[in-house]
Amino acid sequence: MASKNIRGITIQIGADVTQLDKGLKTADKSIKQVQNELKEVEKALKLDPGNTELVAQKQQLLAEQVEKTSDKLSMLKNAQTQVEEQFRSGKITAEQYRAFQRELTNTESELRSLRREQTAYNAEQNTARQTSERLSKQLDTLAEGLKK
């Protein structure tokens, strides 16, 4: 969580000057809310893996988590130049600068991981859908054969 690691770094976004840790704290809070909801959906899916409503919710929540993490990464990248300048001019410490760099790297890694998970889940669902369609066609063919 950024708010614990990045303190005292002030950045300017447009005309607004703000504490970076406050902006990241808000982003982390919304990401955490989506993570918690996703965990609940995953628990429910373990009990009822074929529930199409839960599958749709998981896909939606994964997409939302990717979006929110991407927004957080954009915020960090937008602040990066200012943070580097503050570090060079001595306005922030080396520790603060390293904490910022760790946060940036961790967020990039988290986003890559989420995108891989989303891609894998979507592929899994497409395979399940195709299998279901194939079985449905086979059942239809079998039913027609039994009528004759």
N, CA, C and O atoms as a DFTB+ gen file, in Angstrom:
592 C
 N C O
     1  1       0.834      -1.177       0.000
     2  2       0.000       0.000       0.000
     3  2       0.882       1.245       0.000
     4  3       1.816       1.366       0.793
     5  1       0.582       2.117      -0.858
     6  2       1.401       3.295      -1.083
     7  2       1.417       4.236       0.109
     8  3       2.456       4.815       0.425
     9  1       0.297       4.396       0.766
    10  2       0.219       5.397       1.824
    11  2       1.194       5.116       2.959
    12  3       1.589       6.042       3.667
    13  1       1.589       3.863       3.148
    14  2       2.533       3.532       4.199
    15  2       3.965       3.808       3.775
    16  3       4.829       4.049       4.617
    17  1       4.220       3.774       2.476
    18  2       5.587       3.881       1.982
    19  2       5.936       5.262       1.446
    20  3       7.083       5.696       1.552
    21  1       4.982       5.940       0.886
    22  2       5.261       7.212       0.219
    23  2       4.600       8.329       1.013
    24  3       3.390       8.543       0.936
    25  1       5.415       9.022       1.767
    26  2       4.911      10.142       2.555
    27  2       5.767      11.356       2.263
    28  3       6.980      11.249       2.082
    29  1       5.132      12.497       2.220
    30  2       5.862      13.741       2.087
    31  2       6.248      14.116       0.669
    32  3       6.983      15.081       0.460
    33  1       5.762      13.367      -0.303
    34  2       6.044      13.717      -1.690
    35  2       4.835      14.491      -2.206
    36  3       3.718      13.972      -2.227
    37  1       5.062      15.714      -2.614
    38  2       4.000      16.561      -3.126
    39  2       4.181      16.703      -4.620
    40  3       5.275      17.005      -5.096
    41  1       3.087      16.480      -5.372
    42  2       3.157      16.603      -6.825
    43  2       2.077      17.550      -7.306
    44  3       1.112      17.834      -6.597
    45  1       2.258      18.028      -8.515
    46  2       1.258      18.910      -9.112
    47  2       0.634      18.195     -10.302
    48  3       1.329      17.760     -11.221
    49  1      -0.679      18.081     -10.267
    50  2      -1.437      17.507     -11.365
    51  2      -2.315      18.624     -11.889
    52  3      -3.276      19.028     -11.234
    53  1      -1.983      19.127     -13.076
    54  2      -2.691      20.291     -13.598
    55  2      -2.408      21.460     -12.676
    56  3      -1.249      21.789     -12.423
    57  1      -3.454      22.087     -12.174
    58  2      -3.293      23.216     -11.264
    59  2      -3.375      22.772      -9.806
    60  3      -3.212      23.588      -8.899
    61  1      -3.629      21.477      -9.577
    62  2      -3.831      20.949      -8.236
    63  2      -2.524      20.408      -7.666
    64  3      -1.890      19.547      -8.277
    65  1      -2.126      20.897      -6.521
    66  2      -0.962      20.377      -5.817
    67  2      -1.490      19.472      -4.714
    68  3      -2.317      19.891      -3.904
    69  1      -1.011      18.232      -4.681
    70  2      -1.547      17.275      -3.729
    71  2      -0.446      16.371      -3.193
    72  3       0.626      16.256      -3.787
    73  1      -0.719      15.748      -2.090
    74  2       0.188      14.759      -1.545
    75  2      -0.002      13.466      -2.340
    76  3      -1.123      12.981      -2.491
    77  1       1.083      12.924      -2.835
    78  2       1.024      11.706      -3.630
    79  2       0.446      10.551      -2.823
    80  3      -0.341       9.761      -3.345
    81  1       0.827      10.449      -1.566
    82  2       0.339       9.329      -0.765
    83  2      -1.178       9.371      -0.579
    84  3      -1.808       8.321      -0.457
    85  1      -1.775      10.563      -0.554
    86  2      -3.233      10.664      -0.417
    87  2      -3.926      10.174      -1.690
    88  3      -4.932       9.467      -1.621
    89  1      -3.393      10.548      -2.836
    90  2      -3.967      10.088      -4.101
    91  2      -3.850       8.585      -4.258
    92  3      -4.785       7.922      -4.708
    93  1      -2.688       8.050      -3.882
    94  2      -2.494       6.611      -3.980
    95  2      -3.322       5.850      -2.952
    96  3      -3.757       4.726      -3.203
    97  1      -3.536       6.466      -1.800
    98  2      -4.359       5.827      -0.773
    99  2      -5.795       5.649      -1.292
   100  3      -6.418       4.611      -1.067
   101  1      -6.303       6.656      -1.979
   102  2      -7.640       6.566      -2.569
   103  2      -7.680       5.472      -3.631
   104  3      -8.624       4.682      -3.680
   105  1      -6.658       5.427      -4.480
   106  2      -6.596       4.396      -5.517
   107  2      -6.511       3.007      -4.897
   108  3      -7.197       2.084      -5.336
   109  1      -5.673       2.860      -3.878
   110  2      -5.532       1.567      -3.211
   111  2      -6.836       1.122      -2.553
   112  3      -7.170      -0.063      -2.554
   113  1      -7.558       2.071      -2.000
   114  2      -8.832       1.746      -1.343
   115  2      -9.827       1.189      -2.359
   116  3     -10.504       0.201      -2.077
   117  1      -9.922       1.803      -3.524
   118  2     -10.873       1.307      -4.521
   119  2     -10.429      -0.041      -5.084
   120  3     -11.266      -0.894      -5.379
   121  1      -9.123      -0.240      -5.233
   122  2      -8.612      -1.538      -5.692
   123  2      -8.925      -2.608      -4.658
   124  3      -9.339      -3.713      -5.009
   125  1      -8.730      -2.288      -3.398
   126  2      -8.985      -3.244      -2.310
   127  2     -10.464      -3.644      -2.265
   128  3     -10.786      -4.809      -2.032
   129  1     -11.355      -2.683      -2.485
   130  2     -12.787      -2.993      -2.496
   131  2     -13.124      -3.994      -3.600
   132  3     -13.897      -4.927      -3.385
   133  1     -12.548      -3.795      -4.766
   134  2     -12.793      -4.713      -5.879
   135  2     -12.188      -6.083      -5.566
   136  3     -12.796      -7.111      -5.866
   137  1     -10.992      -6.103      -4.964
   138  2     -10.353      -7.368      -4.587
   139  2     -11.230      -8.154      -3.613
   140  3     -11.395      -9.366      -3.753
   141  1     -11.784      -7.461      -2.635
   142  2     -12.642      -8.128      -1.650
   143  2     -13.886      -8.708      -2.310
   144  3     -14.278      -9.838      -2.017
   145  1     -14.504      -7.941      -3.195
   146  2     -15.691      -8.439      -3.889
   147  2     -15.331      -9.625      -4.782
   148  3     -16.090     -10.589      -4.873
   149  1     -14.193      -9.556      -5.431
   150  2     -13.734     -10.644      -6.290
   151  2     -13.511     -11.918      -5.477
   152  3     -13.846     -13.011      -5.933
   153  1     -12.947     -11.784      -4.275
   154  2     -12.751     -12.948      -3.400
   155  2     -14.083     -13.591      -3.042
   156  3     -14.204     -14.815      -3.012
   157  1     -15.075     -12.763      -2.773
   158  2     -16.402     -13.288      -2.442
   159  2     -17.004     -14.053      -3.631
   160  3     -17.605     -15.113      -3.453
   161  1     -16.841     -13.517      -4.819
   162  2     -17.353     -14.178      -6.023
   163  2     -16.617     -15.501      -6.239
   164  3     -17.236     -16.511      -6.574
   165  1     -15.299     -15.493      -6.047
   166  2     -14.520     -16.723      -6.219
   167  2     -14.932     -17.793      -5.212
   168  3     -14.981     -18.975      -5.554
   169  1     -15.228     -17.394      -3.972
   170  2     -15.727     -18.349      -2.972
   171  2     -17.045     -18.957      -3.438
   172  3     -17.248     -20.168      -3.354
   173  1     -17.929     -18.109      -3.926
   174  2     -19.231     -18.581      -4.390
   175  2     -19.084     -19.490      -5.611
   176  3     -19.831     -20.457      -5.758
   177  1     -18.132     -19.184      -6.479
   178  2     -17.909     -20.014      -7.662
   179  2     -17.390     -21.399      -7.294
   180  3     -17.650     -22.368      -8.008
   181  1     -16.660     -21.501      -6.190
   182  2     -16.199     -22.816      -5.739
   183  2     -17.382     -23.696      -5.366
   184  3     -17.353     -24.910      -5.569
   185  1     -18.413     -23.082      -4.824
   186  2     -19.606     -23.823      -4.435
   187  2     -20.524     -24.111      -5.623
   188  3     -21.223     -25.124      -5.643
   189  1     -20.519     -23.222      -6.605
   190  2     -21.405     -23.360      -7.765
   191  2     -20.662     -22.900      -9.022
   192  3     -20.922     -21.808      -9.528
   193  1     -19.733     -23.730      -9.532
   194  2     -18.886     -23.308     -10.646
   195  2     -19.627     -23.016     -11.947
   196  3     -19.104     -22.306     -12.805
   197  1     -20.811     -23.539     -12.102
   198  2     -21.549     -23.339     -13.344
   199  2     -22.479     -22.137     -13.329
   200  3     -23.196     -21.905     -14.303
   201  1     -22.484     -21.384     -12.267
   202  2     -23.395     -20.252     -12.145
   203  2     -22.952     -19.140     -13.101
   204  3     -21.913     -18.507     -12.907
   205  1     -23.755     -18.923     -14.123
   206  2     -23.380     -17.953     -15.154
   207  2     -23.357     -16.520     -14.617
   208  3     -22.569     -15.699     -15.087
   209  1     -24.191     -16.217     -13.662
   210  2     -24.199     -14.875     -13.071
   211  2     -22.873     -14.608     -12.353
   212  3     -22.300     -13.525     -12.475
   213  1     -22.396     -15.599     -11.610
   214  2     -21.128     -15.440     -10.899
   215  2     -19.952     -15.359     -11.871
   216  3     -19.006     -14.605     -11.643
   217  1     -20.011     -16.129     -12.943
   218  2     -18.959     -16.071     -13.960
   219  2     -18.907     -14.669     -14.569
   220  3     -17.831     -14.096     -14.744
   221  1     -20.073     -14.131     -14.886
   222  2     -20.141     -12.778     -15.458
   223  2     -19.609     -11.743     -14.461
   224  3     -18.896     -10.815     -14.844
   225  1     -19.957     -11.906     -13.188
   226  2     -19.468     -10.983     -12.165
   227  2     -17.938     -11.048     -12.051
   228  3     -17.274     -10.022     -11.910
   229  1     -17.391     -12.267     -12.114
   230  2     -15.936     -12.395     -12.002
   231  2     -15.257     -11.709     -13.187
   232  3     -14.260     -11.008     -13.011
   233  1     -15.790     -11.909     -14.386
   234  2     -15.203     -11.254     -15.558
   235  2     -15.276      -9.734     -15.420
   236  3     -14.314      -9.031     -15.731
   237  1     -16.400      -9.241     -14.962
   238  2     -16.574      -7.796     -14.785
   239  2     -15.617      -7.253     -13.723
   240  3     -15.006      -6.202     -13.914
   241  1     -15.489      -7.967     -12.611
   242  2     -14.617      -7.512     -11.530
   243  2     -13.142      -7.566     -11.928
   244  3     -12.365      -6.690     -11.549
   245  1     -12.757      -8.586     -12.685
   246  2     -11.381      -8.638     -13.172
   247  2     -11.098      -7.443     -14.081
   248  3     -10.043      -6.816     -13.984
   249  1     -12.038      -7.136     -14.953
   250  2     -11.871      -5.985     -15.844
   251  2     -11.781      -4.682     -15.038
   252  3     -10.976      -3.805     -15.349
   253  1     -12.606      -4.571     -14.016
   254  2     -12.594      -3.371     -13.174
   255  2     -11.275      -3.253     -12.411
   256  3     -10.735      -2.158     -12.259
   257  1     -10.764      -4.383     -11.936
   258  2      -9.506      -4.347     -11.191
   259  2      -8.350      -3.970     -12.117
   260  3      -7.453      -3.226     -11.721
   261  1      -8.370      -4.478     -13.338
   262  2      -7.341      -4.099     -14.313
   263  2      -7.412      -2.598     -14.573
   264  3      -6.384      -1.923     -14.624
   265  1      -8.621      -2.083     -14.736
   266  2      -8.805      -0.655     -15.014
   267  2      -8.302       0.212     -13.853
   268  3      -7.598       1.198     -14.072
   269  1      -8.661      -0.152     -12.635
   270  2      -8.259       0.644     -11.472
   271  2      -6.743       0.586     -11.256
   272  3      -6.122       1.590     -10.907
   273  1      -6.165      -0.574     -11.461
   274  2      -4.716      -0.701     -11.314
   275  2      -4.002       0.074     -12.413
   276  3      -2.953       0.675     -12.180
   277  1      -4.574       0.055     -13.608
   278  2      -4.018       0.831     -14.719
   279  2      -4.081       2.331     -14.412
   280  3      -3.144       3.070     -14.712
   281  1      -5.180       2.769     -13.821
   282  2      -5.310       4.176     -13.422
   283  2      -4.250       4.554     -12.382
   284  3      -3.655       5.629     -12.450
   285  1      -4.024       3.657     -11.425
   286  2      -3.018       3.913     -10.393
   287  2      -1.637       4.004     -11.036
   288  3      -0.841       4.876     -10.685
   289  1      -1.354       3.107     -11.973
   290  2      -0.058       3.137     -12.653
   291  2       0.107       4.430     -13.440
   292  3       1.194       5.008     -13.462
   293  1      -0.946       4.881     -14.076
   294  2      -0.893       6.154     -14.806
   295  2      -0.586       7.304     -13.860
   296  3       0.200       8.194     -14.187
   297  1      -1.206       7.284     -12.692
   298  2      -0.957       8.329     -11.695
   299  2       0.513       8.330     -11.289
   300  3       1.138       9.385     -11.183
   301  1       1.058       7.135     -11.062
   302  2       2.458       7.031     -10.672
   303  2       3.387       7.495     -11.791
   304  3       4.358       8.208     -11.537
   305  1       3.097       7.101     -13.000
   306  2       3.947       7.493     -14.125
   307  2       3.873       8.994     -14.375
   308  3       4.872       9.618     -14.734
   309  1       2.690       9.572     -14.187
   310  2       2.549      11.024     -14.337
   311  2       3.351      11.774     -13.264
   312  3       3.846      12.875     -13.510
   313  1       3.473      11.182     -12.098
   314  2       4.196      11.818     -10.998
   315  2       5.697      11.558     -11.056
   316  3       6.473      12.240     -10.387
   317  1       6.102      10.585     -11.844
   318  2       7.494      10.144     -11.840
   319  2       8.489      11.268     -12.133
   320  3       9.498      11.388     -11.439
   321  1       8.227      12.077     -13.129
   322  2       9.144      13.163     -13.485
   323  2       9.305      14.137     -12.328
   324  3      10.415      14.558     -12.003
   325  1       8.175      14.491     -11.709
   326  2       8.236      15.430     -10.588
   327  2       8.995      14.826      -9.406
   328  3       9.764      15.515      -8.735
   329  1       8.774      13.539      -9.157
   330  2       9.454      12.883      -8.039
   331  2      10.964      12.832      -8.307
   332  3      11.766      13.085      -7.409
   333  1      11.339      12.509      -9.530
   334  2      12.764      12.481      -9.876
   335  2      13.390      13.863      -9.716
   336  3      14.512      13.984      -9.225
   337  1      12.676      14.894     -10.124
   338  2      13.184      16.268      -9.985
   339  2      13.315      16.643      -8.511
   340  3      14.303      17.259      -8.112
   341  1      12.331      16.275      -7.711
   342  2      12.391      16.565      -6.281
   343  2      13.567      15.833      -5.630
   344  3      14.222      16.375      -4.740
   345  1      13.829      14.608      -6.073
   346  2      14.948      13.854      -5.530
   347  2      16.275      14.520      -5.904
   348  3      17.157      14.672      -5.059
   349  1      16.411      14.917      -7.177
   350  2      17.642      15.578      -7.626
   351  2      17.884      16.900      -6.899
   352  3      19.027      17.260      -6.615
   353  1      16.800      17.620      -6.602
   354  2      16.959      18.911      -5.939
   355  2      17.026      18.794      -4.414
   356  3      17.207      19.795      -3.721
   357  1      16.883      17.579      -3.897
   358  2      17.008      17.366      -2.459
   359  2      15.734      17.622      -1.671
   360  3      15.777      17.677      -0.442
   361  1      14.609      17.779      -2.343
   362  2      13.345      18.033      -1.635
   363  2      12.786      16.761      -1.000
   364  3      12.013      16.830      -0.045
   365  1      13.172      15.613      -1.524
   366  2      12.769      14.347      -0.912
   367  2      14.026      13.515      -0.688
   368  3      15.049      13.722      -1.341
   369  1      13.933      12.583       0.235
   370  2      15.089      11.760       0.589
   371  2      15.244      10.589      -0.376
   372  3      14.337      10.268      -1.144
   373  1      16.398       9.970      -0.319
   374  2      16.650       8.777      -1.131
   375  2      15.673       7.667      -0.752
   376  3      15.229       6.907      -1.612
   377  1      15.345       7.578       0.514
   378  2      14.392       6.573       0.979
   379  2      13.014       6.798       0.350
   380  3      12.379       5.847      -0.106
   381  1      12.556       8.036       0.324
   382  2      11.271       8.354      -0.299
   383  2      11.305       8.037      -1.796
   384  3      10.343       7.507      -2.351
   385  1      12.409       8.362      -2.429
   386  2      12.550       8.102      -3.860
   387  2      12.514       6.594      -4.140
   388  3      11.829       6.146      -5.059
   389  1      13.250       5.821      -3.347
   390  2      13.246       4.364      -3.526
   391  2      11.865       3.778      -3.255
   392  3      11.440       2.854      -3.948
   393  1      11.165       4.300      -2.261
   394  2       9.812       3.829      -1.967
   395  2       8.884       4.094      -3.157
   396  3       8.054       3.259      -3.515
   397  1       9.044       5.269      -3.757
   398  2       8.248       5.595      -4.942
   399  2       8.560       4.619      -6.075
   400  3       7.649       4.101      -6.722
   401  1       9.835       4.372      -6.309
   402  2      10.238       3.458      -7.384
   403  2       9.705       2.044      -7.131
   404  3       9.272       1.367      -8.064
   405  1       9.738       1.601      -5.877
   406  2       9.189       0.274      -5.537
   407  2       7.690       0.228      -5.809
   408  3       7.177      -0.756      -6.343
   409  1       7.001       1.286      -5.443
   410  2       5.555       1.348      -5.665
   411  2       5.249       1.286      -7.161
   412  3       4.326       0.587      -7.580
   413  1       5.998       1.993      -7.940
   414  2       5.825       2.000      -9.393
   415  2       6.069       0.596      -9.965
   416  3       5.270       0.092     -10.755
   417  1       7.162      -0.015      -9.565
   418  2       7.501      -1.362     -10.043
   419  2       6.467      -2.387      -9.605
   420  3       6.055      -3.234     -10.398
   421  1       6.049      -2.316      -8.354
   422  2       5.043      -3.258      -7.851
   423  2       3.719      -3.112      -8.583
   424  3       3.057      -4.106      -8.881
   425  1       3.335      -1.885      -8.869
   426  2       2.073      -1.646      -9.571
   427  2       2.154      -2.169     -11.001
   428  3       1.188      -2.741     -11.506
   429  1       3.299      -1.979     -11.658
   430  2       3.476      -2.527     -13.011
   431  2       3.368      -4.047     -12.993
   432  3       2.720      -4.638     -13.858
   433  1       3.997      -4.676     -12.014
   434  2       3.947      -6.140     -11.889
   435  2       2.531      -6.622     -11.607
   436  3       2.077      -7.613     -12.180
   437  1       1.846      -5.923     -10.733
   438  2       0.475      -6.291     -10.389
   439  2      -0.428      -6.185     -11.608
   440  3      -1.274      -7.052     -11.829
   441  1      -0.259      -5.141     -12.396
   442  2      -1.076      -4.965     -13.593
   443  2      -0.808      -6.080     -14.605
   444  3      -1.746      -6.616     -15.195
   445  1       0.458      -6.432     -14.810
   446  2       0.783      -7.538     -15.724
   447  2       0.136      -8.834     -15.248
   448  3      -0.425      -9.587     -16.044
   449  1       0.217      -9.084     -13.960
   450  2      -0.364     -10.295     -13.387
   451  2      -1.883     -10.327     -13.565
   452  3      -2.450     -11.359     -13.923
   453  1      -2.528      -9.204     -13.316
   454  2      -3.980      -9.125     -13.479
   455  2      -4.393      -9.342     -14.933
   456  3      -5.385     -10.015     -15.211
   457  1      -3.632      -8.772     -15.845
   458  2      -3.946      -8.957     -17.268
   459  2      -3.782     -10.417     -17.686
   460  3      -4.581     -10.934     -18.466
   461  1      -2.747     -11.081     -17.167
   462  2      -2.567     -12.511     -17.462
   463  2      -3.735     -13.313     -16.902
   464  3      -4.269     -14.196     -17.573
   465  1      -4.129     -13.003     -15.667
   466  2      -5.250     -13.707     -15.034
   467  2      -6.535     -13.488     -15.824
   468  3      -7.300     -14.427     -16.042
   469  1      -6.769     -12.270     -16.245
   470  2      -7.968     -11.950     -17.013
   471  2      -7.962     -12.706     -18.344
   472  3      -8.984     -13.272     -18.735
   473  1      -6.845     -12.722     -19.029
   474  2      -6.733     -13.427     -20.298
   475  2      -6.957     -14.924     -20.115
   476  3      -7.677     -15.551     -20.894
   477  1      -6.340     -15.492     -19.087
   478  2      -6.499     -16.925     -18.820
   479  2      -7.943     -17.268     -18.478
   480  3      -8.468     -18.283     -18.936
   481  1      -8.579     -16.431     -17.682
   482  2      -9.962     -16.701     -17.292
   483  2     -10.893     -16.596     -18.499
   484  3     -11.794     -17.417     -18.668
   485  1     -10.670     -15.584     -19.332
   486  2     -11.496     -15.441     -20.523
   487  2     -11.305     -16.627     -21.473
   488  3     -12.270     -17.103     -22.070
   489  1     -10.075     -17.100     -21.613
   490  2      -9.806     -18.263     -22.467
   491  2     -10.490     -19.506     -21.903
   492  3     -11.056     -20.309     -22.645
   493  1     -10.430     -19.648     -20.597
   494  2     -11.091     -20.782     -19.930
   495  2     -12.601     -20.744     -20.173
   496  3     -13.220     -21.772     -20.448
   497  1     -13.175     -19.567     -20.070
   498  2     -14.616     -19.434     -20.287
   499  2     -14.986     -19.687     -21.751
   500  3     -16.026     -20.282     -22.031
   501  1     -14.151     -19.244     -22.675
   502  2     -14.412     -19.506     -24.093
   503  2     -14.358     -20.999     -24.386
   504  3     -15.177     -21.513     -25.148
   505  1     -13.403     -21.692     -23.789
   506  2     -13.302     -23.142     -23.971
   507  2     -14.539     -23.834     -23.404
   508  3     -15.088     -24.741     -24.028
   509  1     -14.970     -23.411     -22.235
   510  2     -16.169     -23.995     -21.619
   511  2     -17.405     -23.737     -22.486
   512  3     -18.254     -24.614     -22.642
   513  1     -17.498     -22.533     -23.044
   514  2     -18.631     -22.197     -23.902
   515  2     -18.626     -23.058     -25.160
   516  3     -19.667     -23.575     -25.564
   517  1     -17.466     -23.212     -25.774
   518  2     -17.356     -24.021     -26.991
   519  2     -17.688     -25.479     -26.708
   520  3     -18.351     -26.132     -27.514
   521  1     -17.235     -25.990     -25.577
   522  2     -17.535     -27.364     -25.198
   523  2     -19.032     -27.533     -24.981
   524  3     -19.617     -28.529     -25.409
   525  1     -19.638     -26.581     -24.331
   526  2     -21.082     -26.619     -24.092
   527  2     -21.864     -26.601     -25.406
   528  3     -22.828     -27.347     -25.580
   529  1     -21.437     -25.745     -26.318
   530  2     -22.112     -25.678     -27.619
   531  2     -21.962     -26.985     -28.389
   532  3     -22.913     -27.454     -29.015
   533  1     -20.771     -27.572     -28.341
   534  2     -20.526     -28.837     -29.034
   535  2     -21.380     -29.941     -28.436
   536  3     -21.969     -30.732     -29.173
   537  1     -21.458     -30.009     -27.108
   538  2     -22.285     -31.019     -26.451
   539  2     -23.768     -30.825     -26.768
   540  3     -24.507     -31.792     -26.954
   541  1     -24.184     -29.573     -26.825
   542  2     -25.578     -29.277     -27.158
   543  2     -25.917     -29.771     -28.568
   544  3     -26.983     -30.344     -28.793
   545  1     -25.007     -29.545     -29.507
   546  2     -25.221     -30.021     -30.876
   547  2     -25.261     -31.544     -30.925
   548  3     -26.073     -32.127     -31.644
   549  1     -24.386     -32.184     -30.160
   550  2     -24.380     -33.646     -30.125
   551  2     -25.671     -34.189     -29.538
   552  3     -26.202     -35.190     -30.019
   553  1     -26.177     -33.537     -28.504
   554  2     -27.450     -33.949     -27.910
   555  2     -28.597     -33.777     -28.892
   556  3     -29.477     -34.634     -28.985
   557  1     -28.587     -32.662     -29.628
   558  2     -29.621     -32.437     -30.640
   559  2     -29.578     -33.525     -31.709
   560  3     -30.620     -34.030     -32.128
   561  1     -28.388     -33.883     -32.146
   562  2     -28.231     -34.927     -33.152
   563  2     -28.710     -36.263     -32.609
   564  3     -29.395     -37.008     -33.310
   565  1     -28.362     -36.570     -31.381
   566  2     -28.789     -37.809     -30.739
   567  2     -30.308     -37.841     -30.587
   568  3     -30.935     -38.873     -30.829
   569  1     -30.896     -36.723     -30.190
   570  2     -32.347     -36.660     -30.025
   571  2     -33.052     -36.886     -31.360
   572  3     -34.068     -37.579     -31.410
   573  1     -32.523     -36.308     -32.445
   574  2     -33.108     -36.508     -33.766
   575  2     -32.997     -37.967     -34.189
   576  3     -33.913     -38.510     -34.808
   577  1     -31.877     -38.601     -33.855
   578  2     -31.680     -40.014     -34.200
   579  2     -32.641     -40.907     -33.435
   580  3     -33.079     -41.930     -33.962
   581  1     -32.978     -40.544     -32.208
   582  2     -33.909     -41.339     -31.412
   583  2     -35.345     -41.194     -31.911
   584  3     -36.148     -42.110     -31.732
   585  1     -35.680     -40.087     -32.519
   586  2     -37.025     -39.862     -33.049
   587  2     -37.296     -40.746     -34.256
   588  3     -38.447     -41.091     -34.526
   589  1     -36.256     -41.112     -34.977
   590  2     -36.418     -41.907     -36.198
   591  2     -36.641     -43.326     -35.930
   592  3     -36.795     -44.114     -36.863
